[in-house]
Amino acid sequence: QVQLVESGGGLVQAGGSLRLSCVASRSIFSGNRMGWYRQAPGKQRELVAAISSGGSTNYADSVKGRFTISRDNAKNTMYLQMNNLKPDDTAVYYCNAVTLTWLTPWGQGTQVTVSS
């Protein structure tokens, strides 16, 4: 039943970098716009970056210029390179197909903690 598996999170100092990975089932990944979401304690889940099957990208203003989203369609895998991390980036990060969030259960996510 596991369709989304996130990894790569950890504890990092402000200004540091992390690379997150998301392995999705083919039914979720193929042909779909994929996104990275995050949820901080006491806050709603928000979309921080998205990438279409063709590679076009979009970013939330809060991460623009610092995060880079990419995907490998042959491996059903998506990545999020996070540079110049800030304490406000601390959250659990999730991946999902943007158009399928109503249907696809969320994975466990991966915790990113940025210390000051």
Coordinates of N, CA and C in Angstrom, one line a residue:
Q1 N 0.8 -1.2 0.0 CA 0.0 0.0 0.0 C 0.8 1.3 0.0
V2 N 2.1 1.1 0.3 CA 3.0 2.3 0.3 C 3.2 2.8 -1.1
Q3 N 2.8 4.0 -1.4 CA 3.0 4.6 -2.7 C 3.9 5.8 -2.8
L4 N 4.2 6.4 -1.6 CA 5.1 7.5 -1.6 C 6.1 7.3 -0.4
V5 N 7.4 7.4 -0.7 CA 8.4 7.3 0.3 C 9.4 8.4 0.2
E6 N 9.4 9.3 1.2 CA 10.3 10.4 1.3 C 11.5 10.1 2.1
S7 N 12.7 10.6 1.8 CA 13.9 10.4 2.6 C 14.8 11.6 2.4
G8 N 15.9 11.6 3.2 CA 16.9 12.6 3.0 C 16.9 13.8 4.0
G9 N 15.9 13.8 4.9 CA 15.8 14.8 5.9 C 16.9 14.6 7.0
G10 N 16.9 15.6 7.9 CA 17.9 15.6 9.0 C 18.0 16.9 9.7
L11 N 19.0 17.0 10.5 CA 19.3 18.2 11.3 C 20.5 18.9 10.6
V12 N 20.3 20.2 10.3 CA 21.3 21.0 9.7 C 21.4 22.4 10.2
Q13 N 22.5 23.0 10.2 CA 22.6 24.4 10.7 C 22.1 25.3 9.6
A14 N 21.7 26.5 10.1 CA 21.3 27.5 9.1 C 22.4 27.8 8.1
G15 N 22.0 27.9 6.9 CA 22.9 28.1 5.8 C 23.4 26.8 5.1
G16 N 23.0 25.7 5.7 CA 23.4 24.4 5.2 C 22.5 23.9 4.1
S17 N 22.8 22.7 3.7 CA 22.0 22.1 2.5 C 21.6 20.7 2.8
L18 N 20.5 20.3 2.2 CA 20.0 18.9 2.2 C 19.4 18.6 0.9
R19 N 19.4 17.3 0.5 CA 18.8 16.8 -0.7 C 17.8 15.8 -0.3
L20 N 16.5 16.1 -0.6 CA 15.4 15.1 -0.3 C 15.1 14.3 -1.6
S21 N 14.7 13.1 -1.3 CA 14.3 12.2 -2.4 C 12.8 11.7 -2.2
C22 N 12.1 11.5 -3.2 CA 10.8 10.9 -3.2 C 10.6 9.8 -4.2
V23 N 10.4 8.6 -3.8 CA 10.1 7.5 -4.7 C 8.6 7.3 -4.7
A24 N 8.0 7.3 -5.9 CA 6.6 7.2 -6.0 C 6.2 6.0 -6.9
S25 N 5.0 5.4 -6.7 CA 4.6 4.4 -7.6 C 4.4 5.0 -9.0
R26 N 4.5 4.1 -10.0 CA 4.4 4.6 -11.4 C 3.0 5.2 -11.6
S27 N 2.0 4.7 -11.0 CA 0.6 5.2 -11.3 C 0.5 6.6 -10.8
I28 N 1.2 7.0 -9.7 CA 1.2 8.3 -9.2 C 2.1 9.2 -10.0
F29 N 3.3 8.7 -10.3 CA 4.3 9.6 -10.9 C 4.1 9.9 -12.4
S30 N 3.8 8.8 -13.1 CA 3.8 9.0 -14.6 C 2.8 10.0 -15.1
G31 N 3.3 11.0 -15.8 CA 2.4 11.9 -16.5 C 1.8 13.0 -15.6
N32 N 2.2 13.0 -14.3 CA 1.6 13.9 -13.4 C 2.5 15.0 -12.9
R33 N 1.9 16.1 -12.6 CA 2.7 17.2 -12.0 C 2.9 16.8 -10.5
M34 N 4.1 16.8 -10.1 CA 4.5 16.4 -8.7 C 4.9 17.6 -7.9
G35 N 4.7 17.5 -6.6 CA 5.0 18.6 -5.7 C 5.6 18.1 -4.4
W36 N 6.4 19.0 -3.9 CA 6.9 18.9 -2.5 C 6.1 19.8 -1.6
Y37 N 5.6 19.3 -0.5 CA 4.9 20.0 0.5 C 5.6 19.9 1.8
R38 N 5.3 20.9 2.7 CA 5.8 20.8 4.0 C 4.8 21.3 5.0
Q39 N 4.9 20.8 6.2 CA 4.0 21.1 7.3 C 4.8 21.3 8.6
A40 N 4.8 22.6 9.1 CA 5.4 22.9 10.4 C 4.4 22.7 11.5
P41 N 4.9 22.6 12.7 CA 4.0 22.4 13.9 C 3.0 23.6 14.0
G42 N 1.7 23.3 14.1 CA 0.7 24.3 14.2 C 0.3 25.0 12.9
K43 N 0.9 24.6 11.8 CA 0.6 25.2 10.5 C 0.0 24.3 9.5
Q44 N -0.7 24.8 8.5 CA -1.2 24.0 7.5 C -0.1 23.5 6.5
R45 N -0.4 22.4 5.9 CA 0.5 21.9 4.9 C 0.5 22.8 3.7
E46 N 1.7 23.2 3.2 CA 1.8 24.1 2.1 C 2.7 23.5 0.9
L47 N 2.3 23.9 -0.3 CA 3.1 23.5 -1.4 C 4.3 24.4 -1.6
V48 N 5.5 23.9 -1.6 CA 6.7 24.7 -1.7 C 7.3 24.6 -3.1
A49 N 7.1 23.6 -3.8 CA 7.7 23.4 -5.1 C 7.0 22.4 -5.9
A50 N 6.9 22.6 -7.2 CA 6.2 21.7 -8.1 C 6.9 21.5 -9.4
I51 N 6.7 20.4 -10.1 CA 7.4 20.1 -11.4 C 6.5 19.3 -12.2
S52 N 6.3 19.7 -13.4 CA 5.4 19.0 -14.4 C 6.2 17.8 -14.9
S53 N 5.4 16.9 -15.6 CA 6.1 15.8 -16.2 C 7.1 16.2 -17.3
G54 N 6.9 17.4 -17.9 CA 7.9 17.9 -18.8 C 9.0 18.7 -18.3
G55 N 9.0 18.9 -17.0 CA 10.1 19.6 -16.3 C 9.9 21.1 -16.0
S56 N 8.8 21.7 -16.2 CA 8.5 23.0 -15.8 C 8.3 23.1 -14.3
T57 N 8.8 24.2 -13.7 CA 8.9 24.2 -12.2 C 8.2 25.5 -11.7
N58 N 7.7 25.4 -10.5 CA 7.2 26.5 -9.8 C 7.6 26.4 -8.3
Y59 N 7.8 27.6 -7.7 CA 8.3 27.6 -6.3 C 7.5 28.7 -5.5
A60 N 7.3 28.3 -4.2 CA 6.8 29.3 -3.3 C 7.8 30.5 -3.1
D61 N 7.3 31.7 -2.9 CA 8.2 32.8 -2.7 C 9.2 32.6 -1.6
S62 N 8.8 31.9 -0.6 CA 9.6 31.7 0.6 C 10.9 30.8 0.3
V63 N 10.9 30.0 -0.8 CA 12.0 29.2 -1.1 C 12.6 29.5 -2.4
K64 N 12.1 30.4 -3.2 CA 12.6 30.7 -4.5 C 14.0 31.2 -4.4
G65 N 14.9 30.6 -5.3 CA 16.3 31.0 -5.3 C 17.1 30.1 -4.4
R66 N 16.5 29.3 -3.5 CA 17.2 28.5 -2.6 C 17.0 27.0 -2.8
F67 N 15.7 26.6 -3.3 CA 15.4 25.2 -3.5 C 15.3 25.0 -5.0
T68 N 15.7 23.7 -5.4 CA 15.6 23.3 -6.7 C 14.9 21.9 -6.8
I69 N 13.8 21.9 -7.5 CA 13.1 20.6 -7.7 C 13.4 20.0 -9.0
S70 N 13.5 18.6 -9.0 CA 13.9 17.9 -10.2 C 13.2 16.5 -10.2
R71 N 13.2 15.8 -11.3 CA 12.6 14.5 -11.4 C 13.3 13.7 -12.4
D72 N 13.3 12.4 -12.1 CA 13.8 11.3 -13.0 C 12.6 10.5 -13.4
N73 N 12.0 10.7 -14.5 CA 10.8 10.0 -14.9 C 11.1 8.5 -15.1
A74 N 12.3 8.1 -15.5 CA 12.6 6.7 -15.7 C 12.6 5.9 -14.4
K75 N 12.9 6.6 -13.3 CA 13.0 6.0 -12.0 C 11.9 6.3 -11.0
N76 N 10.9 7.1 -11.5 CA 9.7 7.5 -10.7 C 10.2 8.1 -9.4
T77 N 11.2 9.0 -9.5 CA 11.8 9.6 -8.4 C 11.9 11.1 -8.6
M78 N 11.6 11.8 -7.5 CA 11.7 13.3 -7.5 C 12.7 13.7 -6.4
Y79 N 13.3 14.9 -6.6 CA 14.3 15.4 -5.7 C 14.0 16.8 -5.3
L80 N 14.5 17.2 -4.2 CA 14.4 18.6 -3.7 C 15.8 19.0 -3.1
Q81 N 16.5 19.8 -3.9 CA 17.8 20.3 -3.4 C 17.5 21.6 -2.6
M82 N 17.9 21.6 -1.3 CA 17.6 22.7 -0.5 C 18.9 23.3 0.0
N83 N 19.2 24.6 -0.4 CA 20.4 25.3 -0.1 C 20.0 26.5 0.8
N84 N 21.0 27.0 1.5 CA 20.8 28.2 2.3 C 19.6 28.0 3.2
L85 N 19.6 26.9 3.9 CA 18.4 26.6 4.8 C 18.3 27.6 5.9
K86 N 17.0 27.9 6.3 CA 16.7 28.8 7.4 C 15.9 28.1 8.4
P87 N 15.9 28.6 9.7 CA 15.1 27.9 10.7 C 13.6 27.8 10.3
D88 N 13.1 28.8 9.6 CA 11.7 28.7 9.2 C 11.4 27.6 8.2
D89 N 12.5 26.9 7.6 CA 12.3 25.8 6.8 C 12.0 24.5 7.5
T90 N 12.1 24.6 8.9 CA 11.9 23.4 9.7 C 10.5 22.9 9.5
A91 N 10.3 21.7 9.1 CA 9.0 21.1 8.9 C 9.2 19.6 8.5
V92 N 8.0 18.9 8.4 CA 8.0 17.6 7.8 C 7.7 17.8 6.3
Y93 N 8.5 17.3 5.5 CA 8.4 17.4 4.0 C 7.8 16.2 3.4
Y94 N 6.8 16.4 2.6 CA 6.0 15.3 1.9 C 6.0 15.5 0.4
C95 N 5.9 14.5 -0.4 CA 5.7 14.6 -1.8 C 4.3 13.9 -2.2
N96 N 3.8 14.4 -3.3 CA 2.6 13.8 -3.8 C 2.4 14.4 -5.2
A97 N 1.5 13.7 -6.0 CA 1.0 14.3 -7.3 C 0.0 15.4 -6.9
V98 N 0.3 16.6 -7.5 CA -0.5 17.8 -7.2 C -2.0 17.5 -7.4
T99 N -2.3 16.9 -8.5 CA -3.7 16.6 -8.9 C -4.3 15.4 -8.3
L100 N -3.6 14.7 -7.5 CA -4.1 13.4 -6.9 C -4.1 13.5 -5.4
T101 N -3.9 14.6 -4.7 CA -3.8 14.6 -3.3 C -5.1 14.3 -2.6
W102 N -6.2 14.4 -3.3 CA -7.5 14.0 -2.8 C -7.7 12.5 -2.8
L103 N -6.9 11.8 -3.5 CA -7.0 10.4 -3.7 C -5.9 9.6 -3.0
T104 N -4.7 10.1 -3.2 CA -3.5 9.3 -2.7 C -3.1 9.6 -1.3
P105 N -3.0 8.6 -0.5 CA -2.6 8.8 0.9 C -1.2 9.4 1.0
W106 N -1.1 10.3 2.0 CA 0.2 10.9 2.2 C 1.2 9.9 2.8
G107 N 2.5 10.0 2.4 CA 3.5 9.2 3.0 C 3.8 9.7 4.4
Q108 N 4.8 9.1 5.0 CA 5.2 9.5 6.4 C 6.0 10.8 6.4
G109 N 6.5 11.2 5.3 CA 7.3 12.4 5.2 C 8.7 12.3 5.8
T110 N 9.5 13.3 5.6 CA 10.8 13.3 6.2 C 11.1 14.6 6.9
Q111 N 11.6 14.5 8.1 CA 11.8 15.7 9.0 C 13.0 16.5 8.6
V112 N 12.8 17.7 8.5 CA 13.9 18.7 8.2 C 13.9 19.6 9.4
T113 N 15.1 19.7 10.1 CA 15.2 20.6 11.2 C 16.4 21.5 11.0
V114 N 16.2 22.8 11.0 CA 17.3 23.8 10.8 C 17.5 24.5 12.1
S115 N 18.7 24.4 12.6 CA 19.0 25.1 13.8 C 19.7 26.5 13.5
S116 N 19.6 27.4 14.5 CA 20.2 28.7 14.3 C 21.5 28.8 15.0

